[in-house]
XYZ file of C-alpha atoms in Angstrom:
532
model
C 35.247 61.835 111.897
C 37.347 62.008 115.085
C 39.418 58.934 114.109
C 39.925 60.323 110.604
C 41.106 63.660 112.059
C 43.544 61.863 114.362
C 44.839 59.790 111.428
C 45.194 62.903 109.263
C 47.023 64.717 112.077
C 49.411 61.798 112.630
C 50.016 61.563 108.893
C 50.903 65.275 108.748
C 53.274 64.908 111.713
C 55.047 61.979 110.072
C 55.349 63.797 106.722
C 56.580 66.959 108.446
C 59.187 64.931 110.315
C 60.302 63.246 107.087
C 60.531 66.612 105.295
C 62.645 68.028 108.116
C 64.971 65.054 107.969
C 65.227 65.443 104.195
C 66.093 69.115 104.551
C 68.718 68.347 107.202
C 70.126 65.620 104.985
C 70.187 67.922 101.960
C 71.827 70.647 104.017
C 74.431 68.233 105.373
C 75.175 66.869 101.908
C 75.463 70.401 100.495
C 77.900 71.304 103.274
C 79.981 68.196 102.643
C 80.020 68.853 98.901
C 81.063 72.468 99.509
C 83.853 71.314 101.814
C 85.040 68.840 99.156
C 85.036 71.580 96.527
C 86.978 73.922 98.824
C 89.454 71.180 99.714
C 90.050 70.395 96.036
C 90.371 74.095 95.220
C 92.872 74.537 98.071
C 94.994 71.650 96.844
C 95.105 73.071 93.318
C 95.912 76.635 94.442
C 99.423 78.021 94.476
C 101.130 78.276 97.900
C 100.994 81.493 99.904
C 104.758 81.911 99.624
C 104.385 82.555 95.878
C 102.084 85.570 96.222
C 104.005 88.497 94.683
C 104.904 91.564 96.681
C 107.762 93.623 98.150
C 110.214 91.386 99.973
C 110.490 91.882 103.744
C 113.911 92.403 105.290
C 115.192 90.314 108.217
C 114.009 91.534 111.640
C 112.260 94.696 110.341
C 110.097 93.091 107.633
C 108.305 95.675 105.477
C 107.631 98.037 108.384
C 110.769 100.031 107.542
C 109.081 101.184 104.335
C 106.792 103.433 106.388
C 109.637 105.018 108.393
C 110.215 108.702 107.440
C 113.428 109.479 105.493
C 114.267 105.763 105.257
C 111.253 104.091 103.696
C 109.556 104.841 100.411
C 105.938 104.415 101.598
C 104.130 107.480 102.917
C 100.814 107.087 104.750
C 99.639 110.401 103.276
C 100.334 109.038 99.779
C 99.145 105.481 100.280
C 96.938 105.932 97.183
C 100.058 106.273 95.021
C 101.760 103.434 96.887
C 98.771 101.186 96.177
C 98.681 102.154 92.509
C 102.405 101.487 92.120
C 102.076 98.089 93.803
C 99.369 97.145 91.307
C 101.458 98.170 88.298
C 104.516 96.391 89.679
C 103.021 93.123 90.927
C 99.542 92.713 89.410
C 96.036 91.984 90.693
C 97.116 90.486 94.027
C 99.990 91.764 96.207
C 101.271 90.528 99.560
C 102.632 93.007 102.080
C 104.220 90.740 104.669
C 106.435 91.329 107.668
C 104.531 94.198 109.284
C 105.775 94.211 112.873
C 102.930 93.806 115.330
C 100.372 93.220 112.567
C 99.225 90.311 110.384
C 100.147 90.203 106.699
C 98.057 92.283 104.308
C 96.914 91.040 100.911
C 96.069 93.870 98.509
C 93.382 92.779 96.040
C 92.804 94.626 92.747
C 90.297 92.244 91.124
C 86.563 93.028 91.323
C 85.600 89.404 90.567
C 87.722 88.140 93.455
C 86.347 90.836 95.757
C 82.822 89.726 94.873
C 83.811 86.123 95.566
C 85.128 87.000 99.030
C 81.985 88.972 99.862
C 79.604 86.293 98.558
C 81.278 83.612 100.662
C 81.635 85.569 103.889
C 80.306 84.006 107.045
C 77.606 85.236 109.418
C 80.066 87.276 111.484
C 82.751 88.546 109.098
C 85.851 90.242 110.478
C 87.050 93.532 109.093
C 90.800 94.230 109.289
C 91.550 94.874 112.926
C 92.140 98.328 114.407
C 94.250 97.397 117.453
C 94.435 100.972 118.746
C 90.655 101.522 118.765
C 90.095 97.961 119.959
C 92.394 98.700 122.933
C 90.548 101.928 123.666
C 87.124 100.277 123.727
C 87.982 96.990 125.401
C 90.820 97.935 127.750
C 91.220 101.691 128.300
C 87.486 102.415 128.574
C 86.191 98.959 129.345
C 84.356 100.471 132.309
C 82.228 102.453 129.862
C 81.798 100.062 126.915
C 81.831 96.667 128.640
C 80.419 93.984 126.313
C 78.327 96.514 124.392
C 81.061 98.213 122.354
C 79.151 99.007 119.159
C 80.150 98.118 115.593
C 83.452 99.968 115.077
C 86.540 97.874 115.923
C 84.300 95.098 117.284
C 84.002 91.546 115.938
C 82.345 88.210 116.567
C 79.248 87.760 118.691
C 79.564 91.170 120.380
C 79.455 92.882 116.990
C 76.679 90.613 115.705
C 74.457 91.135 118.757
C 74.821 94.911 118.657
C 74.284 95.242 114.909
C 71.231 92.967 115.101
C 69.710 95.341 117.649
C 70.163 98.512 115.624
C 70.281 97.603 111.933
C 66.505 97.408 111.514
C 66.172 101.027 112.608
C 69.273 102.205 110.734
C 68.743 100.544 107.359
C 65.001 100.985 106.835
C 64.423 103.520 104.035
C 61.381 104.948 105.794
C 63.458 105.857 108.854
C 65.874 107.955 106.795
C 62.966 109.674 105.012
C 61.706 110.949 108.374
C 64.763 113.189 108.521
C 64.375 114.931 105.156
C 63.003 118.101 106.752
C 65.586 118.524 109.562
C 68.428 117.598 107.210
C 67.120 120.150 104.694
C 66.964 122.771 107.452
C 70.592 122.034 108.308
C 71.605 122.297 104.646
C 69.846 125.661 104.326
C 71.654 126.881 107.454
C 74.943 125.829 105.867
C 74.105 127.759 102.685
C 73.400 130.876 104.757
C 76.630 130.369 106.668
C 78.592 130.076 103.405
C 76.948 133.254 102.076
C 78.057 135.234 105.157
C 81.621 133.898 105.028
C 82.362 135.203 101.522
C 84.827 138.061 101.127
C 84.699 140.937 98.644
C 85.722 138.514 95.859
C 82.875 136.169 96.830
C 85.434 133.595 98.039
C 85.057 131.572 101.221
C 87.965 131.471 103.735
C 90.774 128.917 103.623
C 89.304 126.928 106.520
C 86.033 126.292 104.674
C 86.472 122.527 105.151
C 86.042 123.148 108.866
C 82.681 124.780 108.126
C 81.663 121.636 106.227
C 82.702 119.619 109.297
C 80.309 121.739 111.364
C 77.478 121.038 108.928
C 78.201 117.302 109.128
C 78.249 117.355 112.934
C 74.962 119.249 113.027
C 73.344 116.785 110.589
C 74.469 113.739 112.561
C 73.196 115.278 115.796
C 69.777 115.818 114.218
C 69.699 112.155 113.155
C 71.276 110.415 116.137
C 70.025 112.611 118.976
C 67.034 114.553 117.631
C 68.651 117.765 118.846
C 69.965 120.954 117.285
C 73.532 121.728 118.391
C 73.711 125.092 116.647
C 77.018 124.225 114.960
C 76.389 126.731 112.156
C 75.493 129.649 114.410
C 77.844 132.624 114.340
C 79.088 132.147 117.899
C 80.511 128.717 117.024
C 83.351 130.422 115.152
C 85.156 130.650 118.494
C 87.978 128.098 118.722
C 86.997 127.453 122.352
C 83.469 126.306 121.570
C 82.482 122.772 122.472
C 81.470 122.112 118.872
C 84.904 123.092 117.577
C 86.551 121.013 120.314
C 84.594 117.972 119.149
C 85.481 118.558 115.485
C 89.167 119.011 116.364
C 89.084 115.773 118.378
C 87.618 113.816 115.441
C 90.300 115.245 113.131
C 93.010 114.307 115.642
C 91.611 110.788 115.884
C 91.707 110.222 112.123
C 95.078 111.895 111.551
C 96.772 109.673 114.135
C 95.039 106.336 113.609
C 97.022 105.631 110.424
C 100.320 106.227 112.212
C 99.344 103.905 115.054
C 98.048 101.187 112.730
C 100.670 101.090 109.955
C 103.920 102.113 111.612
C 105.766 100.138 114.285
C 103.378 99.931 117.293
C 105.575 101.569 119.913
C 102.357 102.513 121.726
C 102.003 98.882 122.793
C 105.307 99.209 124.672
C 105.079 102.715 126.141
C 102.845 105.770 125.930
C 104.045 107.732 122.896
C 103.069 111.387 122.175
C 100.949 110.175 119.241
C 99.203 107.652 121.477
C 98.466 110.285 124.122
C 96.946 112.650 121.541
C 94.908 109.766 120.120
C 93.557 108.665 123.507
C 92.876 112.273 124.516
C 90.890 112.829 121.316
C 88.803 109.688 121.855
C 88.109 110.665 125.468
C 86.970 114.091 124.291
C 84.676 112.583 121.646
C 83.224 110.133 124.178
C 82.668 112.710 126.920
C 81.111 115.439 124.763
C 78.953 112.963 122.847
C 77.730 111.343 126.045
C 76.789 114.743 127.443
C 74.476 115.389 124.487
C 73.180 111.807 124.429
C 72.265 111.964 128.109
C 70.365 115.214 127.550
C 68.503 113.728 124.581
C 67.575 110.587 126.485
C 66.346 112.543 129.493
C 64.177 114.694 127.233
C 62.754 111.658 125.459
C 62.144 109.610 128.597
C 60.369 112.532 130.258
C 57.585 112.053 127.706
C 56.742 108.625 129.093
C 57.022 105.101 127.624
C 58.458 104.906 124.123
C 55.780 104.204 121.517
C 56.604 103.595 117.865
C 54.621 104.982 114.950
C 55.425 106.155 111.424
C 56.865 109.424 112.753
C 59.102 107.899 115.424
C 62.724 109.028 115.371
C 65.825 106.871 115.118
C 66.480 107.320 118.824
C 62.947 106.207 119.667
C 63.183 103.168 117.405
C 66.484 102.052 118.933
C 65.099 102.433 122.462
C 62.026 100.429 121.480
C 64.217 97.608 120.170
C 66.452 97.694 123.248
C 65.267 99.641 126.304
C 68.834 99.810 127.644
C 69.848 103.427 126.901
C 73.474 102.272 126.622
C 72.722 100.802 123.179
C 71.462 104.148 121.880
C 74.470 105.866 123.461
C 77.050 103.588 121.832
C 75.312 103.793 118.445
C 75.329 107.601 118.541
C 78.975 107.584 119.596
C 79.970 105.381 116.654
C 78.017 107.643 114.290
C 79.877 110.685 115.613
C 83.203 108.870 115.512
C 83.142 107.813 111.857
C 80.405 109.971 110.343
C 81.717 113.519 110.644
C 84.940 113.417 108.618
C 83.745 110.897 106.041
C 80.548 112.744 105.091
C 82.083 116.217 105.130
C 85.079 115.065 103.060
C 82.702 113.588 100.474
C 80.817 116.885 100.237
C 84.057 118.879 99.902
C 85.286 116.560 97.156
C 81.982 116.724 95.235
C 81.957 120.522 95.393
C 85.551 120.646 94.174
C 84.861 118.303 91.243
C 81.805 120.318 90.215
C 83.918 123.489 90.316
C 86.407 121.796 87.974
C 83.680 120.695 85.557
C 81.347 123.692 85.092
C 79.499 122.054 82.190
C 78.479 119.171 84.472
C 77.551 121.629 87.189
C 75.187 123.419 84.807
C 73.497 120.157 83.831
C 73.027 119.466 87.528
C 71.676 122.969 88.177
C 69.102 122.599 85.408
C 67.912 119.310 86.897
C 67.655 120.821 90.377
C 65.841 123.898 89.038
C 63.336 121.657 87.279
C 62.621 119.559 90.388
C 62.912 122.464 92.865
C 61.799 125.528 90.854
C 62.119 127.901 93.825
C 64.312 127.915 96.900
C 61.177 127.576 98.999
C 60.106 124.370 97.237
C 60.462 121.753 99.986
C 62.434 118.597 99.478
C 60.414 115.407 99.625
C 61.240 111.749 99.107
C 59.572 111.922 95.686
C 61.574 114.968 94.606
C 64.847 113.434 95.759
C 64.092 110.386 93.617
C 63.876 112.660 90.577
C 67.405 114.048 91.115
C 69.120 111.291 89.143
C 71.949 113.438 87.776
C 72.735 114.646 91.302
C 73.142 111.051 92.434
C 75.273 110.350 89.356
C 77.610 113.256 90.213
C 78.006 111.920 93.737
C 78.682 108.381 92.521
C 81.211 109.566 89.961
C 83.126 111.621 92.517
C 83.247 108.716 94.952
C 84.332 106.404 92.137
C 87.321 108.539 91.217
C 88.090 109.745 94.735
C 86.569 107.420 97.360
C 86.739 108.979 100.808
C 88.104 105.692 102.165
C 90.340 104.238 99.469
C 89.943 100.624 100.552
C 88.311 98.245 102.990
C 88.544 94.534 103.500
C 88.154 91.393 105.517
C 90.292 89.414 107.905
C 90.223 85.766 106.846
C 88.670 83.620 109.576
C 89.623 80.402 107.785
C 92.047 79.206 105.132
C 90.714 80.538 101.811
C 91.685 80.501 98.161
C 91.923 84.046 96.796
C 92.981 84.794 93.213
C 94.330 81.260 92.893
C 96.550 81.404 95.998
C 96.310 79.654 99.362
C 95.601 82.494 101.798
C 95.964 81.376 105.429
C 93.607 82.231 108.247
C 94.380 85.573 109.883
C 95.549 87.342 106.720
C 93.987 90.752 106.135
C 92.610 91.011 102.600
C 92.364 94.686 101.622
C 90.134 95.630 98.688
C 91.872 98.463 96.852
C 88.780 100.300 95.607
C 90.539 103.521 94.646
C 92.828 101.752 92.191
C 90.145 99.376 90.890
C 87.546 102.062 90.239
C 90.072 104.063 88.216
C 91.066 101.211 85.899
C 90.042 101.197 82.234
C 89.307 97.501 82.635
C 86.221 98.380 84.696
C 85.342 101.917 83.557
C 85.876 103.290 80.073
C 87.544 106.728 80.132
C 88.237 106.083 83.783
C 90.246 109.289 84.183
C 87.308 111.424 83.007
C 84.595 112.858 85.268
C 81.517 111.427 83.542
C 78.422 111.296 85.769
C 76.455 110.126 82.733
C 77.983 106.666 83.063
C 75.764 106.077 86.110
C 72.498 106.981 84.395
C 70.249 104.115 83.292
C 70.044 105.387 79.717
C 72.790 106.879 77.613
C 72.332 109.801 75.223
C 71.428 107.483 72.312
C 68.589 105.984 74.336
C 70.298 102.603 74.555
C 71.152 100.845 77.761
C 74.674 101.612 78.830
C 76.998 98.703 79.556
C 76.439 97.568 83.122
C 79.220 98.542 85.532
C 80.782 95.796 87.612
C 78.871 95.980 90.924
C 82.028 95.404 92.968
C 84.338 97.815 91.136
C 83.202 100.840 93.159
C 82.038 100.325 96.745
C 82.375 103.631 98.632
C 80.141 102.370 101.452
C 81.416 98.786 101.518
C 79.216 95.753 101.041
C 77.634 92.881 102.907
C 76.991 92.424 106.590
C 79.604 95.009 107.542
C 78.474 97.630 105.062
C 78.322 101.189 106.420
C 75.443 101.168 108.889
C 74.656 104.857 108.355
C 74.679 104.745 104.567
C 71.061 105.815 104.043
C 71.500 108.863 106.260
C 74.848 109.787 104.673
C 73.292 109.556 101.197
C 70.428 111.811 102.227
C 72.710 114.373 103.910
C 75.078 114.591 100.924
C 72.318 114.788 98.321
C 70.492 117.495 100.246
C 73.411 119.829 100.939
C 74.796 119.563 97.370
C 71.330 120.245 95.942
C 70.925 123.332 98.103
C 74.421 124.662 97.354
C 74.059 124.248 93.569
C 70.531 125.659 93.676
C 71.900 128.803 95.361
C 75.443 129.256 94.010
C 77.585 128.670 90.987
C 80.689 127.136 92.547
C 84.030 128.139 91.024
C 87.654 127.564 91.994
C 90.341 129.895 90.585
C 93.532 128.660 92.206
C 96.163 126.043 91.509
C 94.682 122.604 90.895
C 94.570 120.472 94.041
C 95.969 116.984 94.382
C 94.287 114.379 96.574
C 95.967 113.061 99.720
C 95.120 110.934 102.749
C 94.645 113.733 105.261
C 93.061 111.953 107.111
C 90.369 111.016 104.565
C 91.056 111.020 100.814
C 90.508 114.687 100.171
C 91.677 117.605 97.995
C 94.931 118.751 99.597
C 94.725 122.483 100.069
C 92.436 125.379 100.996
C 88.960 125.050 99.502
C 88.655 128.738 98.667
C 85.605 128.374 96.475
C 84.083 131.369 94.769
C 80.320 131.238 95.388
C 78.374 133.280 92.861
C 74.717 133.809 93.686
C 72.269 132.422 91.131
C 69.127 134.303 90.175
């Protein structure tokens, strides 16, 4: 029996070795075949020089187009610029000759966008943000070091950090732990809105700032497990730390476009814009770190971190990496990019519902059915039943995505839309234009949440939307890391607002502008009428 066992064991080892060699051989052959296909495709593709687009001028390239009074491209109206480029040049447009920056390739084809995403490597590069990259890796290198988070970070540093935190961030059960505190924050916002109304039941012109406060409070509950009190009455003071943080985030976003798209004078000398930008980032870092340090001290005072089903995001991150710096940088990135984006989405959804009262009433009826009283608590099961709510959110972000485009920086020579696109080119996916094209969405200019429901009114399956025609949170390995929390925050606050108020808007119709997110341009003086 012993000899037979030895023989059987040796036989298994030999077979295992042969199988491994076969797999390596198959993998090698597949790689070689893929390389041959790519090489053939490259040879057949049209040269990069033939990609259509506005012609750069000698010495100044296309940068002059963004210069005030001289150029015809406005950063605040880049949505219109993008739309015009599509109508003038087609599904792929090259914007070359941007001083201090690589060429940009605007892509308006959902199939090609899918192709780029499907073929991306393990560590894809998003289009660079030189200003934020400089802040993290040069100006504040003493603070960030090699652990700079996920925003404006690439390569192994980005991959190592995201690997540490994505399990905690992207697990559905982690987000569900925050339903109660996020609901409490939404209820506080509703009460704040009720108090702010004037004799005509209208909220003040700076109501967007109140939505910013709600967003900051929600993120603090998620990232730090603390209550900042952003919606308390005393926070109305312009000198409060909360307002200082919100102002700093707004300053960051309003200046980053200038630093990134216009001539980078900041690389030569310290410009006023650069000083405001750096000052805002320092403020965000310092205030955030103050709260993070307090949260960590409170958590660590309880003893060793132990994970169970009720463990918070902060606890889960510390369990994955005991270095508190990881939790600090993650919270900082969430504050940096989560406040304006989430609050702008909520403002836009409320505005669209005010412009489409019939849709708002359908939504109210759904909410009333799932949450029959204002004391009915939100649960994961009840949120799942709010399908029309989710459809209203999706439809708003289709027509008016908070970030009108994202993209990838090519790390190797690639064929895109039949053209040879060289390594280093920034391919920008123009989601705002794509998601408003009739080619991808019938009646694209109409606010129709019903298009996102699984069944249409005639009880037949609606035509499937192209999965890459509307990507408000991005896609792939560099998809928004806080998506699950943002979804939950938006769904909760909209549900509570519609449950409590009928939202109306009785002023001149607002246009959308990049300011700094893609948002209705003007005072959001909603009229909030209490529902019975």
